Tab-separated table of C-alpha atoms in Angstrom:
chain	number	residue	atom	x	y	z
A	1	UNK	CA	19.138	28.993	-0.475
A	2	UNK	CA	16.730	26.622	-2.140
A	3	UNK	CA	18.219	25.182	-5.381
A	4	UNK	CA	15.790	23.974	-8.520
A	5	UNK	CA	17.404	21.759	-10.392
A	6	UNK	CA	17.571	21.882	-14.037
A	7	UNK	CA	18.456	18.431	-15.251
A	8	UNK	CA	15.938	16.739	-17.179
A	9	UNK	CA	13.537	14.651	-15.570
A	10	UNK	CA	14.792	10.919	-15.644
A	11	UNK	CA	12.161	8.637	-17.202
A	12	UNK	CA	11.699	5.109	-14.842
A	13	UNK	CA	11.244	2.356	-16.683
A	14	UNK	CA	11.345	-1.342	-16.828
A	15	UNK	CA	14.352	-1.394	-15.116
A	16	UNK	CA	13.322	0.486	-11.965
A	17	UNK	CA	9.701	-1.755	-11.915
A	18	UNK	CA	12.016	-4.888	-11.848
A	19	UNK	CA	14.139	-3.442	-9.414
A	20	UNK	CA	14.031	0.228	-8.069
A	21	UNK	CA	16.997	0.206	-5.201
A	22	UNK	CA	19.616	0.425	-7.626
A	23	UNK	CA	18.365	3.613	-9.108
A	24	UNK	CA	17.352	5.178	-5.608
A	25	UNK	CA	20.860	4.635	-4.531
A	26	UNK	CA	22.024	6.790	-7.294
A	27	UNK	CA	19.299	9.328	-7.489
A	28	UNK	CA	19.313	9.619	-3.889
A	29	UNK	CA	23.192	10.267	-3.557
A	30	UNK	CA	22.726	12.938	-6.332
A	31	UNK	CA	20.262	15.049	-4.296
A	32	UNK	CA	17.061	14.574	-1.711
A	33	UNK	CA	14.340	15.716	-4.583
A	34	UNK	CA	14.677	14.465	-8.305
A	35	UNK	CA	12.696	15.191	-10.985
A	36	UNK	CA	11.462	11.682	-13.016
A	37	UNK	CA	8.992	10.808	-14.966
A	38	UNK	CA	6.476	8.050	-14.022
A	39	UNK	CA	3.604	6.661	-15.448
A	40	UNK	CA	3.801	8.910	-18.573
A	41	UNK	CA	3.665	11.770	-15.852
A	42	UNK	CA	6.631	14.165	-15.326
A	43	UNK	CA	7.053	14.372	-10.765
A	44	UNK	CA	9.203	15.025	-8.200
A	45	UNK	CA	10.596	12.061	-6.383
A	46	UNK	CA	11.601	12.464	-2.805
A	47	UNK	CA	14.198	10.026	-1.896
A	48	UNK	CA	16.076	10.501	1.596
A	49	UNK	CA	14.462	9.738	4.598
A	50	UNK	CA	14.524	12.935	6.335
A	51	UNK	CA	13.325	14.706	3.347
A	52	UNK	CA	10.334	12.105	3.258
A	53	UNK	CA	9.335	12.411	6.985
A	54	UNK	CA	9.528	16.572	6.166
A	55	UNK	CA	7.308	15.743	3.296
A	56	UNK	CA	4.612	13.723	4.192
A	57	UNK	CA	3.810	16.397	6.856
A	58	UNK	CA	4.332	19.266	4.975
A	59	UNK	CA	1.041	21.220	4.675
A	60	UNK	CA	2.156	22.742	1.042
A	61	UNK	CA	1.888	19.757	-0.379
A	62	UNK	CA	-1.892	19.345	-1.333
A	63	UNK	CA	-4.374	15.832	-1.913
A	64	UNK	CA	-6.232	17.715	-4.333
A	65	UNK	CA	-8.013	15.213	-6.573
A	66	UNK	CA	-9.523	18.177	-9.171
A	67	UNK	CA	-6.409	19.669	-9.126
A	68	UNK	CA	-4.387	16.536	-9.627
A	69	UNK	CA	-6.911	15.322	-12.077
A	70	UNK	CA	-6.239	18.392	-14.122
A	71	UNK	CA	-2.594	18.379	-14.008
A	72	UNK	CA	-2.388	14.691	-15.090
A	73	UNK	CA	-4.949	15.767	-17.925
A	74	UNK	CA	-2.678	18.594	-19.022
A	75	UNK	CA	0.439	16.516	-19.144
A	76	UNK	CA	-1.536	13.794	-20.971
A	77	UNK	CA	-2.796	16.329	-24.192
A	78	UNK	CA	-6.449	15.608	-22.779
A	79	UNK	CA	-9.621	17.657	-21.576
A	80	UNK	CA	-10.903	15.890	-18.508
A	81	UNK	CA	-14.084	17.749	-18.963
A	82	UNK	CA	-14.666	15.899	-22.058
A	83	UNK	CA	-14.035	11.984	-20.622
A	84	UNK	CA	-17.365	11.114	-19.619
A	85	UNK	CA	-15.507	8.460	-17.157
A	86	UNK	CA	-14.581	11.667	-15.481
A	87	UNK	CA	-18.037	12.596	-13.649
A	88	UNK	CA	-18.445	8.435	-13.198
A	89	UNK	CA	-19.760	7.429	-9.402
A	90	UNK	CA	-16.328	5.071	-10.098
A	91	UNK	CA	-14.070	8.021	-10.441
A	92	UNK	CA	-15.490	9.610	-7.414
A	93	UNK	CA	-14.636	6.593	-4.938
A	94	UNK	CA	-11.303	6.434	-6.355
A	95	UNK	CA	-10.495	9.314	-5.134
A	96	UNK	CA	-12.708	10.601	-2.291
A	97	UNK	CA	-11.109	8.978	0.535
A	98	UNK	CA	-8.859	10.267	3.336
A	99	UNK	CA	-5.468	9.131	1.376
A	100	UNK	CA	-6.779	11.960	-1.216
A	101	UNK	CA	-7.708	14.822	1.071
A	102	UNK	CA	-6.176	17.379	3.208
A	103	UNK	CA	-7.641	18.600	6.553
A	104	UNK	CA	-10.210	19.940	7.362
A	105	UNK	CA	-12.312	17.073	5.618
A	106	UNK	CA	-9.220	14.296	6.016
A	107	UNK	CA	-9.651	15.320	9.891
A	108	UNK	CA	-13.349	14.891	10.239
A	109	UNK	CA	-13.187	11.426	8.096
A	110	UNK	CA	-10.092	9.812	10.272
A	111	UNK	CA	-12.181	10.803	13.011
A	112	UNK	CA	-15.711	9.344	12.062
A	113	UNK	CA	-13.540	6.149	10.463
A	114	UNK	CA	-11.442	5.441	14.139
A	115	UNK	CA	-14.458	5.236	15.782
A	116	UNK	CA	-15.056	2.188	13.979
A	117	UNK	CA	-11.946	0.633	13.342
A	118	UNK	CA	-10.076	0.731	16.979
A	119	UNK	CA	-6.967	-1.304	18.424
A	120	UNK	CA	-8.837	-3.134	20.596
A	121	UNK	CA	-11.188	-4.442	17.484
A	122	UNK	CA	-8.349	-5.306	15.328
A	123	UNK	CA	-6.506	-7.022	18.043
A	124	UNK	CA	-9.847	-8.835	18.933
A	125	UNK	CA	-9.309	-10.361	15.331
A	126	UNK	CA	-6.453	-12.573	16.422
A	127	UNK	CA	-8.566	-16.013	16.818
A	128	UNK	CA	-9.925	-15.944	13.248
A	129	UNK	CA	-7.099	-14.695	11.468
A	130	UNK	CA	-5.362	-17.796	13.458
A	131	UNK	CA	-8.236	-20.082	11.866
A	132	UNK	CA	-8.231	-18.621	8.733
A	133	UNK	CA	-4.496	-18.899	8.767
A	134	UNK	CA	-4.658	-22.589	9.662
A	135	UNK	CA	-7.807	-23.621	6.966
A	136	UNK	CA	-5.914	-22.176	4.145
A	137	UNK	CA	-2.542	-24.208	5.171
A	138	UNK	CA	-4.668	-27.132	5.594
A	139	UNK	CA	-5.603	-27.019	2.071
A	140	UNK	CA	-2.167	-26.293	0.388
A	141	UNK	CA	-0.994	-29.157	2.821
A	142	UNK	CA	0.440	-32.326	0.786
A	143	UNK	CA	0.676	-30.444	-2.724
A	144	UNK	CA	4.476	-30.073	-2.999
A	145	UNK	CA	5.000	-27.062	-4.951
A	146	UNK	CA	2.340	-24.028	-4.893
A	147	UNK	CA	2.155	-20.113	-5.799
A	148	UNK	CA	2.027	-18.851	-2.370
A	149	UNK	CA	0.591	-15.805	-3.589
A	150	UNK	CA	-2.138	-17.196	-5.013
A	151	UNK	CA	-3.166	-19.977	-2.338
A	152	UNK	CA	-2.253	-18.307	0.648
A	153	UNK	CA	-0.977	-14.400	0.710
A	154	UNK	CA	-3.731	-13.406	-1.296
A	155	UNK	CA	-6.751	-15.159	0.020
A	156	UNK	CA	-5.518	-14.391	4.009
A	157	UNK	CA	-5.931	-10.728	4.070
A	158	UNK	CA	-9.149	-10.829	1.160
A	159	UNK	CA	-11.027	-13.128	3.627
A	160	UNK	CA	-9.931	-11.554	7.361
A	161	UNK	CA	-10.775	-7.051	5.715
A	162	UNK	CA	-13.923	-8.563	3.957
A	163	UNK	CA	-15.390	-10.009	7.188
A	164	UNK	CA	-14.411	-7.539	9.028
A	165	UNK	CA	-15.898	-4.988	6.632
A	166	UNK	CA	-18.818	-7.321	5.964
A	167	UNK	CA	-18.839	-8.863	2.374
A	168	UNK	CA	-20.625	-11.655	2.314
A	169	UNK	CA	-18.151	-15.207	1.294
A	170	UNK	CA	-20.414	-15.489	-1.854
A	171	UNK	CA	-19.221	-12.025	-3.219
A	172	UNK	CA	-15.160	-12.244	-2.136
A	173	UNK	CA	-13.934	-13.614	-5.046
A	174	UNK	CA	-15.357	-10.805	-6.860
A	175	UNK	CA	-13.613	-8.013	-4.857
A	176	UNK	CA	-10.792	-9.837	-4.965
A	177	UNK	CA	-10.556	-10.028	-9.270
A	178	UNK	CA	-11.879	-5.903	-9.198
A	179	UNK	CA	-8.978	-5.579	-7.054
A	180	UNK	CA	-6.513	-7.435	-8.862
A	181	UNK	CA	-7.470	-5.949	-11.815
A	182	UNK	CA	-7.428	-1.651	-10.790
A	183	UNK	CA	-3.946	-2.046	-9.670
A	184	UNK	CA	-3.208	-3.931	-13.201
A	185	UNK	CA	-5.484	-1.503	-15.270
A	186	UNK	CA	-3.331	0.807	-17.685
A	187	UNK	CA	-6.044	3.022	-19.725
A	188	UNK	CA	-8.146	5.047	-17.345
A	189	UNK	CA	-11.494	4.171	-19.194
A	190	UNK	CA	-10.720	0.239	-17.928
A	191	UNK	CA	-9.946	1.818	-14.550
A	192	UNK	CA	-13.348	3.903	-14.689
A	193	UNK	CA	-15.438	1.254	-15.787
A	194	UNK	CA	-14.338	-1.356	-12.683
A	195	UNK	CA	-14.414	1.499	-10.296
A	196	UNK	CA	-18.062	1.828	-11.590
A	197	UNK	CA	-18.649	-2.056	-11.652
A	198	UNK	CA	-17.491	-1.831	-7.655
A	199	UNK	CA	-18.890	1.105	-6.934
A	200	UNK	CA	-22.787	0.007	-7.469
A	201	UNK	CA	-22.003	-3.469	-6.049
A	202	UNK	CA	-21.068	-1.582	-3.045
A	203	UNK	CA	-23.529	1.108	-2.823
A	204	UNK	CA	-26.102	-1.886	-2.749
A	205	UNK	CA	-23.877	-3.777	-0.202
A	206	UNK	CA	-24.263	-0.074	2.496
A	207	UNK	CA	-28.060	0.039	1.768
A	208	UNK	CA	-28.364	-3.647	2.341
A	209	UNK	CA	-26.577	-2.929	6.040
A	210	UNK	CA	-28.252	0.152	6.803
A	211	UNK	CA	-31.857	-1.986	6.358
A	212	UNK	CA	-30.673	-4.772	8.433
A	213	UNK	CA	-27.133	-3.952	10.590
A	214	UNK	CA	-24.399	-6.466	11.367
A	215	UNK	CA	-21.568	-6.248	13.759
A	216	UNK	CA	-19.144	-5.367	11.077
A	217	UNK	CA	-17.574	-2.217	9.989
A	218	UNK	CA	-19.874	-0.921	7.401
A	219	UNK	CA	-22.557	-1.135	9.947
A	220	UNK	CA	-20.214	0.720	12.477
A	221	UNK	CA	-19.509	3.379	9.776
A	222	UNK	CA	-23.254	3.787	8.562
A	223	UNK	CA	-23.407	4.374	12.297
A	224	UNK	CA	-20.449	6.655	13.210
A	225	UNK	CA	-21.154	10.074	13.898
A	226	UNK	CA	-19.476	13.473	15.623
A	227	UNK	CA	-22.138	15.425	17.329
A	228	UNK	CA	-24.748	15.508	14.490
A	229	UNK	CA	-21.874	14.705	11.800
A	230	UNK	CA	-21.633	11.366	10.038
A	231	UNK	CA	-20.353	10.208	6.648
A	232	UNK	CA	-22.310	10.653	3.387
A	233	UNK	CA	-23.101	7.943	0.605
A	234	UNK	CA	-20.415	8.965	-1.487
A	235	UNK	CA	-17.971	9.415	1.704
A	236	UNK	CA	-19.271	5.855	2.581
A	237	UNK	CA	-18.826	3.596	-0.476
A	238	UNK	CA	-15.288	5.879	-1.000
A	239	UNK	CA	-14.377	4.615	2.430
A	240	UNK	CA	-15.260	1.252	2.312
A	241	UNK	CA	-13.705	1.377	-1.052
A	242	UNK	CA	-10.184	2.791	0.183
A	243	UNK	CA	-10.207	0.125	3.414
A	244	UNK	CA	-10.716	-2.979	1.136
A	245	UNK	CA	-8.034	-2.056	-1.527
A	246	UNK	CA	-5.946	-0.811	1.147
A	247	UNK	CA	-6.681	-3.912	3.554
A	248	UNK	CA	-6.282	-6.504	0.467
A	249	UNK	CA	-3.537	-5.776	-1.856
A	250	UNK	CA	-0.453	-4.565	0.404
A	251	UNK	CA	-1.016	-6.673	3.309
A	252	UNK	CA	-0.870	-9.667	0.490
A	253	UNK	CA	2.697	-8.335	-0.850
A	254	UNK	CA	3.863	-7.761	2.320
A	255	UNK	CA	3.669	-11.467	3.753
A	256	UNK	CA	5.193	-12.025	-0.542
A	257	UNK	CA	7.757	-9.856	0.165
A	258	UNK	CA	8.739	-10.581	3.361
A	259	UNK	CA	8.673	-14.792	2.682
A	260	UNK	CA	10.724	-13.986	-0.331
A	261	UNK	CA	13.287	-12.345	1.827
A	262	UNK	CA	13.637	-15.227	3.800
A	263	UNK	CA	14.028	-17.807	1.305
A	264	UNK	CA	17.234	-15.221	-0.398
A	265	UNK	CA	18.590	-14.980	3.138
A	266	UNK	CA	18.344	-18.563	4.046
A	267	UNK	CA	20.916	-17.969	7.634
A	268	UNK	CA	17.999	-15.358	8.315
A	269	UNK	CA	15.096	-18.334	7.499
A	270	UNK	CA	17.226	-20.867	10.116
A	271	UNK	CA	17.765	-17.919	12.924
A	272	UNK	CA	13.748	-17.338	12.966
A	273	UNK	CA	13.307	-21.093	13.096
A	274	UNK	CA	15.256	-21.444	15.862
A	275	UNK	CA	14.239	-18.331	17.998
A	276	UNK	CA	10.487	-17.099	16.728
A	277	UNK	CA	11.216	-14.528	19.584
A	278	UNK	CA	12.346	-12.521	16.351
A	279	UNK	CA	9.270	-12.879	14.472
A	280	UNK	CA	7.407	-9.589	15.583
A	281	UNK	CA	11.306	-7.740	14.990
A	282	UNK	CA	11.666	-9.832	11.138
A	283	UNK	CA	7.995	-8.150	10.461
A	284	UNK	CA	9.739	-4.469	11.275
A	285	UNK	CA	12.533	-5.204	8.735
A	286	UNK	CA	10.307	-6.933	5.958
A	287	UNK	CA	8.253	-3.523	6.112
A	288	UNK	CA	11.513	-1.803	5.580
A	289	UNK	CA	13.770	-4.026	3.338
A	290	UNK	CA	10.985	-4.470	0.791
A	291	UNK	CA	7.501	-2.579	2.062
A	292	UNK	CA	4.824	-3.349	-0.313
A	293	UNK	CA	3.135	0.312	-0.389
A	294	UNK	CA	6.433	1.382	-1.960
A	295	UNK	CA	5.062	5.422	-3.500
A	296	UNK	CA	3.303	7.444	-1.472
A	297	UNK	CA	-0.237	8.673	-2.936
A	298	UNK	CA	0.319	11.648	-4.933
A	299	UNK	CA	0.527	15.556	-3.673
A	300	UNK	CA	0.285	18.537	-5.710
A	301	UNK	CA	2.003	22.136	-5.153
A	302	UNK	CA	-0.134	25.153	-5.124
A	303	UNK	CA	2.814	27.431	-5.318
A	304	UNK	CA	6.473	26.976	-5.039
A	305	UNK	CA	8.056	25.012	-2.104
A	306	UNK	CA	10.833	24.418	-0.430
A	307	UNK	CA	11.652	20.557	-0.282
A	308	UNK	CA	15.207	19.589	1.621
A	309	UNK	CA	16.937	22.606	-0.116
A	310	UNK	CA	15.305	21.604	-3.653
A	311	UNK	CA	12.784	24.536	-4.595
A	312	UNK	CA	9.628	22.718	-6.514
A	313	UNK	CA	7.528	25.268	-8.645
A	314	UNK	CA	3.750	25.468	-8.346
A	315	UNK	CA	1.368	22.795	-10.485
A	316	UNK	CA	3.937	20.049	-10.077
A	317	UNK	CA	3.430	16.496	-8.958
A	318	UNK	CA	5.168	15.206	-5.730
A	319	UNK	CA	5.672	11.952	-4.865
A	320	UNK	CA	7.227	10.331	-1.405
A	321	UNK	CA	9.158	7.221	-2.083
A	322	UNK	CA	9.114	5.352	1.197
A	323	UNK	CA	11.161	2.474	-0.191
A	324	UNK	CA	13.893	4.689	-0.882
A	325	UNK	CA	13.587	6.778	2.540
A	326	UNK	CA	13.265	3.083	4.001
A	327	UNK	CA	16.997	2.448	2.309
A	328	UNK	CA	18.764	5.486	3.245
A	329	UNK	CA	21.937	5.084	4.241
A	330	UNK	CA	21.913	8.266	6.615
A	331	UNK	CA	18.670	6.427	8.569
A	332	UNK	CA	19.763	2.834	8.390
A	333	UNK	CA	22.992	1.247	8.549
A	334	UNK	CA	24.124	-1.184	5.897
A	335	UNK	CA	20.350	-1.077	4.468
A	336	UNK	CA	20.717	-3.067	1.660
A	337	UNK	CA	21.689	-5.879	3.995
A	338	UNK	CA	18.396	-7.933	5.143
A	339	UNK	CA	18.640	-8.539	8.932
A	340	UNK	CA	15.530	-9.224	11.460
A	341	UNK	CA	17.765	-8.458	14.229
A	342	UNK	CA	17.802	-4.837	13.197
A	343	UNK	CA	16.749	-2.404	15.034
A	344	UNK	CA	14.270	-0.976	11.790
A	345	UNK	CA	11.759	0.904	13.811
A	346	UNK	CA	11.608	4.581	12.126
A	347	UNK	CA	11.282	3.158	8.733
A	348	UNK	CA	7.925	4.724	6.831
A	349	UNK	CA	6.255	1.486	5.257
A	350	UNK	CA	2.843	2.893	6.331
A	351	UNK	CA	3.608	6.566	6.007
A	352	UNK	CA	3.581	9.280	8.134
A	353	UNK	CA	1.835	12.738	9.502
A	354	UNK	CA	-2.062	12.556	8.794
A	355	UNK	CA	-1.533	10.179	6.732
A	356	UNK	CA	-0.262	7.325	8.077
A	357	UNK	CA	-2.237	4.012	7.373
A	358	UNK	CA	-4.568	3.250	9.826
A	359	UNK	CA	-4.570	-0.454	8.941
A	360	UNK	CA	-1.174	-0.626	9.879
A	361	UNK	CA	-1.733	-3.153	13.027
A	362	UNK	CA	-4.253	-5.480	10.914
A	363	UNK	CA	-1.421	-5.970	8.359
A	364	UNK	CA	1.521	-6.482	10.962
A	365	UNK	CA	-0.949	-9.126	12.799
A	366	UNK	CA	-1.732	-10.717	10.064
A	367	UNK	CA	1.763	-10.920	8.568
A	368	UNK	CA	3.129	-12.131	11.933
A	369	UNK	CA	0.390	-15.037	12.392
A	370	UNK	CA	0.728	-16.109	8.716
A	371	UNK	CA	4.687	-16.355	8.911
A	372	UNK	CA	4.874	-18.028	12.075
A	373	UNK	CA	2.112	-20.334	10.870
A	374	UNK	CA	4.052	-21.137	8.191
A	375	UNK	CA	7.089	-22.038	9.390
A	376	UNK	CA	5.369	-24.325	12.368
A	377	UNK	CA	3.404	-26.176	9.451
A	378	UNK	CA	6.664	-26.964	7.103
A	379	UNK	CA	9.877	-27.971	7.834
A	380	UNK	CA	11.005	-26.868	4.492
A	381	UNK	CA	9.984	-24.081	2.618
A	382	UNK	CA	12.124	-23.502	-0.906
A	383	UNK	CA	12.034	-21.461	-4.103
A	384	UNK	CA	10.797	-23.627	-6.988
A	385	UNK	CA	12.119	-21.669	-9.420
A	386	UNK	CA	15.490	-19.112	-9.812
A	387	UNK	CA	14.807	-15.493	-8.085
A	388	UNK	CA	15.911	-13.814	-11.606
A	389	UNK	CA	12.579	-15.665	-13.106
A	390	UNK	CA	10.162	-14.010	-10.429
A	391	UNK	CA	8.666	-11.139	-12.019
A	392	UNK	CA	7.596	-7.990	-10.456
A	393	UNK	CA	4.341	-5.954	-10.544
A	394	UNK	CA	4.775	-2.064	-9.339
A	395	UNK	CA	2.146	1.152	-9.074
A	396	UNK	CA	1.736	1.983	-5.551
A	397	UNK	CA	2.634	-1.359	-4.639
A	398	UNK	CA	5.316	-3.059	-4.877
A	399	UNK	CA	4.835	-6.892	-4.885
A	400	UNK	CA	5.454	-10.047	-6.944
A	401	UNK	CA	3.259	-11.738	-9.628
A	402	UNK	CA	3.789	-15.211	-8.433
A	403	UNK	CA	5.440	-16.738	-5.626
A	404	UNK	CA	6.463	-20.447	-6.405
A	405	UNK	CA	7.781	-22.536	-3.782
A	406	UNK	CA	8.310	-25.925	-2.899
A	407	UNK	CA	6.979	-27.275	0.564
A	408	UNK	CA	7.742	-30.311	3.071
């Protein structure tokens, strides 16, 4: 019989931003489901992996952006109807994408979106990635000590998802500070009034392409079509929205995360010197040691459901924690050791159902190429500064703020 817990919901702070795995552990031995509060929001956090696979397929747990809107509203004291941010062309792209709907419509946009974004396309990136990889080491070469974030993990995946998506070099430093600054953004009007800012620059970037087409993939997607089907304006910009973001920010904190793993584990750092046969395996376990896209997106409950034996009532917030599914003891052995040897396939880094993230190869490509570049390039790679000084940065992602290091 499915239990609802009483226990008041646990408020995560601070603490769990600087570091969450400590208070998994202990919420997740407690029970599958708990009930927190996050971002000023009262949710239920699912925490074991089993429960997590169950949930991120479960088809009673709704992407409803009016309803989620609402709920957040109601929890917040506000009237969404009265925010004129609200109805903004901003608001709309942040959340009409396929992260934020269900099927039918998440169905017909996956399939419109595959047709331009394929395997064969991404894998057809390796040779500038490669050069891209290789100009940006060029220029850090010689400096000594240099945030790694900031001259290399950062710029690598901004330049290789805006060429591919087709922003022109002139406007990628742009994107890049709208990015930087959404995931940063606390009050929704800030929020609202970037989404806007980025929302016209790309609406004028799609019209642009659909006057003169390029081989890139907002030419392929103002293109796409199923029978007499094809994606709208707003469906556009709210695509080519969710693929930069997407594309950008997590496959940036995942090459962060990872390189900070192996300058902690330094017997790890000499093993994948000596044998980079373990480089596409040490990409598996930075995914699951310390994945970047560390919450799910969140899912709403239309009535009551059943969630590993924890009975959620209707017009609650639920939210997947793949980091803590990606740490479960019952999945993975010893998984608060880091070890590229392991054999981490199953963890959930990039989701999984309907969901899962379709950009999944682009960022394991490019985190492979841009380790392995680095560690032909310098013989020694250190921290620069104590790991207790790093400081931590956490919404949906999970990354670092800075990366110092010294090189030679």
């Amino acid at each position: 019989m499915a239990e609802e817990t009483s226990r008041m919901p646990e408020l995560l702070g601070e603490d769990f931003i600087r570091d969450p795995y400590p208070v998994y552990a202990r919420l997740r031995e407690q029970a599958p489901v708990a009930r927190v509060v996050l971002g000023g929001a009262p949710m239920w956090l699912v925490l074991r992996h089993e429960a997590a696979r169950a949930a991120l397929t479960d088809p009673n747990l709704h992407k409803d952006p009016e309803r989620c809107a609402r709920l957040a509203a109601r929890h917040a004291g506000v009237d969404p109807v009265e925010q004129p941010a609200a109805k903004s062309p901003g608001r709309r792209m942040l959340v009409e994408h396929m992260l934020g709907m269900d099927p039918p419509h998440h169905t017909r946009l996956r399939k419109l979106v595959a047709k331009a974004f394929t395997a064969r396309q991404i894998q057809a990136l390796r040779p500038r990635i490669e050069h891209t990889v290789g100009a940006l080491l060029d220029d850090i070469a010689g400096q000594g000590e240099v945030d790694l974030l900031k001259v290399f993990a950062f710029p690598l995946p901004l330049t290789v998802i805006s060429e591919m998506i087709g922003v022109p070099e002139a406007d990628q430093a742009a994107f890049g500070a709208w990015s930087n600054a959404l995931t940063v953004a606390v009050q929704p009007q800030e929020m609202h009034r970037i989404a806007d800012e980025m929302a016209e620059y790309l609406t004028g970037l799609i019209a642009a392409k659909r006057a003169a087409p390029a081989d890139d993939l907002i030419s392929g997607l103002i293109q796409a079509r199923d029978d007499e089907d094809r994606l709208s304006e707003n469906e556009l910009v709210s695509m080519v929205f969710q693929l930069l973001v997407a594309g950008y920010e997590t496959t940036a904190h995942l090459i962060g995360n990872g390189m900070l793993a192996l300058l902690r584990h330094p017997d790890q750092l000499a093993d994948l010197r000596a044998d980079r046969s373990l480089l596409r395996g040490a990409v598996e376990e930075f995914c699951r040691y310390d994945n970047s896209l560390h919450l799910n997106t969140l899912s709403v409950t239309t009535e009551p459901v059943e969630i590993a034996g924890v009975r959620v009532p209707a017009d609650e917030f639920v939210i997947v924690s793949l980091g803590s599914a990606n740490h479960d003891p019952e999945r993975f052995e010893d998984p608060e050791r880091f070890d590229i040897r392991r054999e981490a396939g199953g963890h959930l880094a990039f989701g999984h159902g309907i969901h899962h993230c379709m950009g999944a190869p682009l960022a394991r490509l490019q985190t492979e190429i841009a380790v392995g570049a680095l560690l032909d390039r310098f013989a020694r790679i250190e921290l620069a500064v104590a790991p207790k000084e790093l400081r931590r940065e956490m919404n949906l992602t999970r990354g670092l703020e800075s990366l110092p290091v010294r090189l030679g």
